[in-house]
PDB file of C-alpha atoms in Angstrom:
ATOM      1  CA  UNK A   1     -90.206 -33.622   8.467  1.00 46.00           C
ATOM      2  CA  UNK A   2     -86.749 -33.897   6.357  1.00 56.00           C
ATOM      3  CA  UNK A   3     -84.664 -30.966   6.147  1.00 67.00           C
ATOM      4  CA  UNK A   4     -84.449 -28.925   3.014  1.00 79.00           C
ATOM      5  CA  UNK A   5     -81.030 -29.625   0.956  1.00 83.00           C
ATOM      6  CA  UNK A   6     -78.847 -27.261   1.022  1.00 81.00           C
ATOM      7  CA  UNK A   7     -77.172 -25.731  -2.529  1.00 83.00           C
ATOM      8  CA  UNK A   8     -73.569 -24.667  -1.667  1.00 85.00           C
ATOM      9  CA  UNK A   9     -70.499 -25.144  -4.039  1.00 85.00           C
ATOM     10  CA  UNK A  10     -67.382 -26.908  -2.368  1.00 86.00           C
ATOM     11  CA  UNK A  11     -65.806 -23.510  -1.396  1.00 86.00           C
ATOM     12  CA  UNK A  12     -69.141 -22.302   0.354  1.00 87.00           C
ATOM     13  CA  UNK A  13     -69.038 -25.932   2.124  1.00 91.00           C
ATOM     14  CA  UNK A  14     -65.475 -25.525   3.257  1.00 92.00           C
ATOM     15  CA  UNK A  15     -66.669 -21.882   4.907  1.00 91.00           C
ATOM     16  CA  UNK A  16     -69.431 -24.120   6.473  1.00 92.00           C
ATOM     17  CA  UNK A  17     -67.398 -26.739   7.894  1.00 95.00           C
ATOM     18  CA  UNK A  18     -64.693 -24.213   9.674  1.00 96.00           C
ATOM     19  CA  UNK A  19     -67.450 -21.545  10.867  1.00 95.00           C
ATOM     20  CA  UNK A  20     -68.527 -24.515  12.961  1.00 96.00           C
ATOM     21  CA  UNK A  21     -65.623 -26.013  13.770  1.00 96.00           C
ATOM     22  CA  UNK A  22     -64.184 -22.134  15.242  1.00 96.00           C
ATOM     23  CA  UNK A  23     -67.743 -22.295  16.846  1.00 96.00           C
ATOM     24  CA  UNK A  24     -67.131 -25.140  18.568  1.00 96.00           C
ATOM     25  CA  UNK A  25     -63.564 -25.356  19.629  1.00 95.00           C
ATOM     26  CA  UNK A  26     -63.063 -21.184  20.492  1.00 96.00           C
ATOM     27  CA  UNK A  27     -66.490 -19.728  21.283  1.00 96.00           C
ATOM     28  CA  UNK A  28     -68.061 -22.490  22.915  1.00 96.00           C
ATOM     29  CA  UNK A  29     -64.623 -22.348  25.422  1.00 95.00           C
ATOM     30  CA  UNK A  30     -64.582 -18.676  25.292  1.00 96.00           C
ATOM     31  CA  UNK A  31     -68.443 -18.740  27.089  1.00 94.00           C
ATOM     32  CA  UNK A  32     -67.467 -21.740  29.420  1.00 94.00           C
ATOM     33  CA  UNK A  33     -64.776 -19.141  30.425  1.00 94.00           C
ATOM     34  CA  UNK A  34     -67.401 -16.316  31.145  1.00 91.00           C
ATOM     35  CA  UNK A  35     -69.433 -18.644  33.022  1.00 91.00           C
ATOM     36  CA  UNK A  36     -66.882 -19.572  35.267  1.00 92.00           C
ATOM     37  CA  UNK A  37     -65.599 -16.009  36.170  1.00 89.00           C
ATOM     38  CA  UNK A  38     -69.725 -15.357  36.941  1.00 85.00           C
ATOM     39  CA  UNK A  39     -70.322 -18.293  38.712  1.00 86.00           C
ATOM     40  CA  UNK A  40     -66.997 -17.113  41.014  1.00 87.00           C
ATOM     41  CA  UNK A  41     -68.295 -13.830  41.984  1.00 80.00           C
ATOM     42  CA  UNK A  42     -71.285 -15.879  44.015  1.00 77.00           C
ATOM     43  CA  UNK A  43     -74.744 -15.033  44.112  1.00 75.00           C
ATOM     44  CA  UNK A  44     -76.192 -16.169  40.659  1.00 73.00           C
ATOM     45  CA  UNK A  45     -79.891 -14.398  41.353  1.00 74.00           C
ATOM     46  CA  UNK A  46     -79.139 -11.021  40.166  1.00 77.00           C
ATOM     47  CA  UNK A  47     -75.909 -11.819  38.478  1.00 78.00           C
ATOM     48  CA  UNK A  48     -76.054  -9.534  35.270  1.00 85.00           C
ATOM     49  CA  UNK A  49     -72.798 -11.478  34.222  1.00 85.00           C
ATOM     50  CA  UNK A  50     -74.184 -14.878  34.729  1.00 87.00           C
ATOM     51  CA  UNK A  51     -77.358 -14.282  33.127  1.00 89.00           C
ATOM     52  CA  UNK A  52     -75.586 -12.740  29.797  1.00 90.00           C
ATOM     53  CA  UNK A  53     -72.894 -15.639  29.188  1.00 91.00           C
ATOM     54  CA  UNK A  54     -75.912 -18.342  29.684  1.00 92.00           C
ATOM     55  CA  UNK A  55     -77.892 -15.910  27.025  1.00 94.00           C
ATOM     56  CA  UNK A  56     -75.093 -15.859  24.781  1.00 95.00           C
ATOM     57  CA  UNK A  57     -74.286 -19.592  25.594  1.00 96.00           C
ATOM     58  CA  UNK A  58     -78.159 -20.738  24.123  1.00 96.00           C
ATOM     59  CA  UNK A  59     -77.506 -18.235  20.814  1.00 96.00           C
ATOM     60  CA  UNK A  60     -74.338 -20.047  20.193  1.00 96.00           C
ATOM     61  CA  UNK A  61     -75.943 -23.582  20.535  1.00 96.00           C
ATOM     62  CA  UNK A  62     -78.700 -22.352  18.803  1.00 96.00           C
ATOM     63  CA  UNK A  63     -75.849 -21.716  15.342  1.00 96.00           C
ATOM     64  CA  UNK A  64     -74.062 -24.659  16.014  1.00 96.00           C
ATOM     65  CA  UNK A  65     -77.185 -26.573  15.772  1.00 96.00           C
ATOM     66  CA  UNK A  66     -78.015 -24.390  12.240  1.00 93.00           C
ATOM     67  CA  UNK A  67     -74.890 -25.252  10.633  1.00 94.00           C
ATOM     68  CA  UNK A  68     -74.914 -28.653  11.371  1.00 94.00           C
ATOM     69  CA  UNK A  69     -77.746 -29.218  10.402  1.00 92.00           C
ATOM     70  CA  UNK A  70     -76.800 -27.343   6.712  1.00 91.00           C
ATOM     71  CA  UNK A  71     -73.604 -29.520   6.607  1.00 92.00           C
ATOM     72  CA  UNK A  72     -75.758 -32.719   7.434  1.00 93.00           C
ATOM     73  CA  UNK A  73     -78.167 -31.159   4.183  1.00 90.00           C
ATOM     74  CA  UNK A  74     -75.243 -30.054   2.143  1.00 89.00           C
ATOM     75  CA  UNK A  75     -75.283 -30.594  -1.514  1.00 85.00           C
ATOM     76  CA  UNK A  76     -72.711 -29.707  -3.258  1.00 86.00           C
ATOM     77  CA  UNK A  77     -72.824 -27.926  -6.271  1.00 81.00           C
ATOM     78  CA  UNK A  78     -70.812 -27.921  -9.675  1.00 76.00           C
ATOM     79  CA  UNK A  79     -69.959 -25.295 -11.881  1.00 66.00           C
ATOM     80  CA  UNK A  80     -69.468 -26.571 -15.074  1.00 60.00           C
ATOM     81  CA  UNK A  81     -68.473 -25.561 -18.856  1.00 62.00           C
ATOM     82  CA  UNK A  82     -72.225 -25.639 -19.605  1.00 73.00           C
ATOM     83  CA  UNK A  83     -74.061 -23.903 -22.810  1.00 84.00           C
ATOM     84  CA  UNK A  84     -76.511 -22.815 -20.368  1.00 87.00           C
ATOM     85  CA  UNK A  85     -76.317 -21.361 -16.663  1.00 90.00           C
ATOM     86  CA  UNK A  86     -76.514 -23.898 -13.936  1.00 88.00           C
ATOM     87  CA  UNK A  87     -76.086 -23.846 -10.117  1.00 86.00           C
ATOM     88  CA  UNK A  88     -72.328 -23.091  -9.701  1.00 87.00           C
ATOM     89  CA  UNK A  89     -71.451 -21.020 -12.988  1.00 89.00           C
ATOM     90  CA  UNK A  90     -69.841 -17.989 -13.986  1.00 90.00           C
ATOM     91  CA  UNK A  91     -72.105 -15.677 -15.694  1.00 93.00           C
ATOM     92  CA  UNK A  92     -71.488 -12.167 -16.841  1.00 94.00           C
ATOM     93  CA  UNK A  93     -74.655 -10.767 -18.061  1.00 95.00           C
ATOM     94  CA  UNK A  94     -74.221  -6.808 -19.257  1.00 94.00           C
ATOM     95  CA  UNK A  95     -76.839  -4.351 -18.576  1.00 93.00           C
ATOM     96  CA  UNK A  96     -78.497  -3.214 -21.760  1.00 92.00           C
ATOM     97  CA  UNK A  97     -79.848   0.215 -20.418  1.00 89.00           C
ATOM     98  CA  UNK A  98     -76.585   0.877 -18.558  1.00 90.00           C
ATOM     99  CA  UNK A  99     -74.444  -1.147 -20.826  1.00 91.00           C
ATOM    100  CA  UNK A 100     -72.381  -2.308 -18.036  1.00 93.00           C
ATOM    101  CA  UNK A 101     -71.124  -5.956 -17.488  1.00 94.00           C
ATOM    102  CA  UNK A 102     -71.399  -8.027 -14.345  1.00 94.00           C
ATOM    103  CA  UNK A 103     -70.320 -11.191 -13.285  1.00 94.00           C
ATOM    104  CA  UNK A 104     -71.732 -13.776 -11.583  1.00 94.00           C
ATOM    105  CA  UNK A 105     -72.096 -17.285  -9.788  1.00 91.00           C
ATOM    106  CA  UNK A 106     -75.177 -18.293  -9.046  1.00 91.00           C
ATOM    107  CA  UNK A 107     -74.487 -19.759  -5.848  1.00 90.00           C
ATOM    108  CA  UNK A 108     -77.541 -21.267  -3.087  1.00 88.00           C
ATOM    109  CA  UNK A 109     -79.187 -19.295  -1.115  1.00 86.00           C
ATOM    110  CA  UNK A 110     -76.995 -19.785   2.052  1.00 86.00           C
ATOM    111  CA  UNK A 111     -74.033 -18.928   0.164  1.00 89.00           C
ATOM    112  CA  UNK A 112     -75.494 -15.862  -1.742  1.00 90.00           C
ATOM    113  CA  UNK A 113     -73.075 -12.666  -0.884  1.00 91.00           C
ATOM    114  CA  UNK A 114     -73.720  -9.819  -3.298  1.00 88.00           C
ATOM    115  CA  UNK A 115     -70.345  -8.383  -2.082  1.00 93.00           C
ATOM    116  CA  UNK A 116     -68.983 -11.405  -3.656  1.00 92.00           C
ATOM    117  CA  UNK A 117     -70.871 -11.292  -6.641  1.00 92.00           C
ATOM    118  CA  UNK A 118     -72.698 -14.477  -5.776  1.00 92.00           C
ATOM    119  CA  UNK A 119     -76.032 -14.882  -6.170  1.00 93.00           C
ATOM    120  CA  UNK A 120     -78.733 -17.249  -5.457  1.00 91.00           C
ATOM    121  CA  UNK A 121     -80.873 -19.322  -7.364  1.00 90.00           C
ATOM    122  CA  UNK A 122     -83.409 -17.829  -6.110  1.00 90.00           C
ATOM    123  CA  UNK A 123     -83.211 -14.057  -6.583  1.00 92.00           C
ATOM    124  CA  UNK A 124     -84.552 -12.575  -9.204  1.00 92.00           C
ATOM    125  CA  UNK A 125     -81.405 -12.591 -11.382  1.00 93.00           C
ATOM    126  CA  UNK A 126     -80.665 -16.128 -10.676  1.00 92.00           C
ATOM    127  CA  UNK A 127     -84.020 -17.498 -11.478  1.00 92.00           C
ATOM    128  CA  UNK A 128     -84.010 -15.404 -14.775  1.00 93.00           C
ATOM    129  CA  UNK A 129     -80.667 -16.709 -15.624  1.00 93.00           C
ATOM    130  CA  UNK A 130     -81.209 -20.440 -14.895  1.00 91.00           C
ATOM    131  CA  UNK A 131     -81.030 -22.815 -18.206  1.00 90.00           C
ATOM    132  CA  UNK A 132     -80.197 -19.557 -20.457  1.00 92.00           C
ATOM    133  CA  UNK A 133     -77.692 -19.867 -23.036  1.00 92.00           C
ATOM    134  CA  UNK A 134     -75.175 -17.106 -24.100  1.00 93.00           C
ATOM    135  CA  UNK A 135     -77.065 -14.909 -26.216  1.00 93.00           C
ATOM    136  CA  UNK A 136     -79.817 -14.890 -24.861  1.00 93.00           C
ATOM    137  CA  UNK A 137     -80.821 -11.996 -23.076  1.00 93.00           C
ATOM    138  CA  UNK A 138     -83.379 -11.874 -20.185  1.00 94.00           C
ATOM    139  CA  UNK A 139     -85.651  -9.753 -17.867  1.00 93.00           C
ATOM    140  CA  UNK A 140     -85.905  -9.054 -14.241  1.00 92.00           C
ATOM    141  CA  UNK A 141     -88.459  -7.510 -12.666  1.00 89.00           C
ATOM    142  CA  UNK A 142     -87.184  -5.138 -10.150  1.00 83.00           C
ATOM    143  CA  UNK A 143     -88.625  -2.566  -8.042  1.00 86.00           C
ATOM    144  CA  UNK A 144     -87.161   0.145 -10.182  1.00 82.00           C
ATOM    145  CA  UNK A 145     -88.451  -1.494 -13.200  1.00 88.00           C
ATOM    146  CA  UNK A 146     -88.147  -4.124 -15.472  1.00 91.00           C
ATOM    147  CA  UNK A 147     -84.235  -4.614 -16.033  1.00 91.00           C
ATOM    148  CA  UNK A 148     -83.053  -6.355 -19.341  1.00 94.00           C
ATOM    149  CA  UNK A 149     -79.753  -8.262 -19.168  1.00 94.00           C
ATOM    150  CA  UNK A 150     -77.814  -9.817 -22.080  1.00 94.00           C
ATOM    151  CA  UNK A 151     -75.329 -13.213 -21.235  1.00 93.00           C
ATOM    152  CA  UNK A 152     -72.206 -12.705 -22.844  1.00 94.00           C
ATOM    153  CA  UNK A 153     -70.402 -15.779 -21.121  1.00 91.00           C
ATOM    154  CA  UNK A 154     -71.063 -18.599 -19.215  1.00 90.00           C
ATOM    155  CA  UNK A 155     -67.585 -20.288 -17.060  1.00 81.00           C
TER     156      UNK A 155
END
């Protein structure tokens, strides 16, 4: 079966590339170290120690192995000066109940960070927003309701 691609802009492929790279050059030593302190103290069968720093050891392997495998799938994205919203742009959208503005980038899923203001693709938002031109305005369905949003820019 052939991984999923992976929607990331070059910034959220950077953040990729030296999470795994401080994954495998300090953490992965940082356990090693652990596991040689346990193995010192002797007796590995009920060494709490030991049996922690292996634990932790698999977890790490287990994200190295993630975000490889997302690099490996990596596409990367492009913002551009569209007339309509695409993977990668800039989008503030203002509430019309609220009128409030917000902006965006819809971003892929692996990169979505709503502290950020990035969004995926695939949230609600994203979807709604996807191929829309300034203007336009659109409607999410949200648990408090159904929320209307005008696009006022796009870059």
């Amino acid at each position: 079966m052939a991984d999923k691609k992976v929607m990331v802009t070059q910034e959220g492929y950077d953040k990729l590339v030296e999470k795994l790279n401080y994954k495998k050059s300090v953490e992965r030593i940082q356990i090693a170290e652990r596991l040689k302190a346990a193995i010192a103290l002797g007796d590995l069968s009920e060494n709490s120690e030991y049996d922690d720093a292996k634990n932790q050891q698999a977890f790490l392997e287990g994200e190295i192995q993630e975000l490889e495998a997302k690099i490996r799938n990596a596409e990367i994205i492009q913002g551009g000066n569209s007339e309509t919203v695409t993977m990668g742009a800039k989008v503030t959208v203002k509430d019309l109940e609220f009128d409030e503005e917000e902006t965006y980038t819809i971003v892929g899923s692996t990169e979505a960070d709503p502290d950020e203001d990035k969004i995926s693709n695939e949230s609600p938002l994203g979807q709604a927003l996807i191929g829309q031109k300034v203007g336009t305005t659109v409607e999410v369905h949200a648990p408090a309701g159904v929320i209307q949003y005008k696009i006022e820019k796009i870059g």
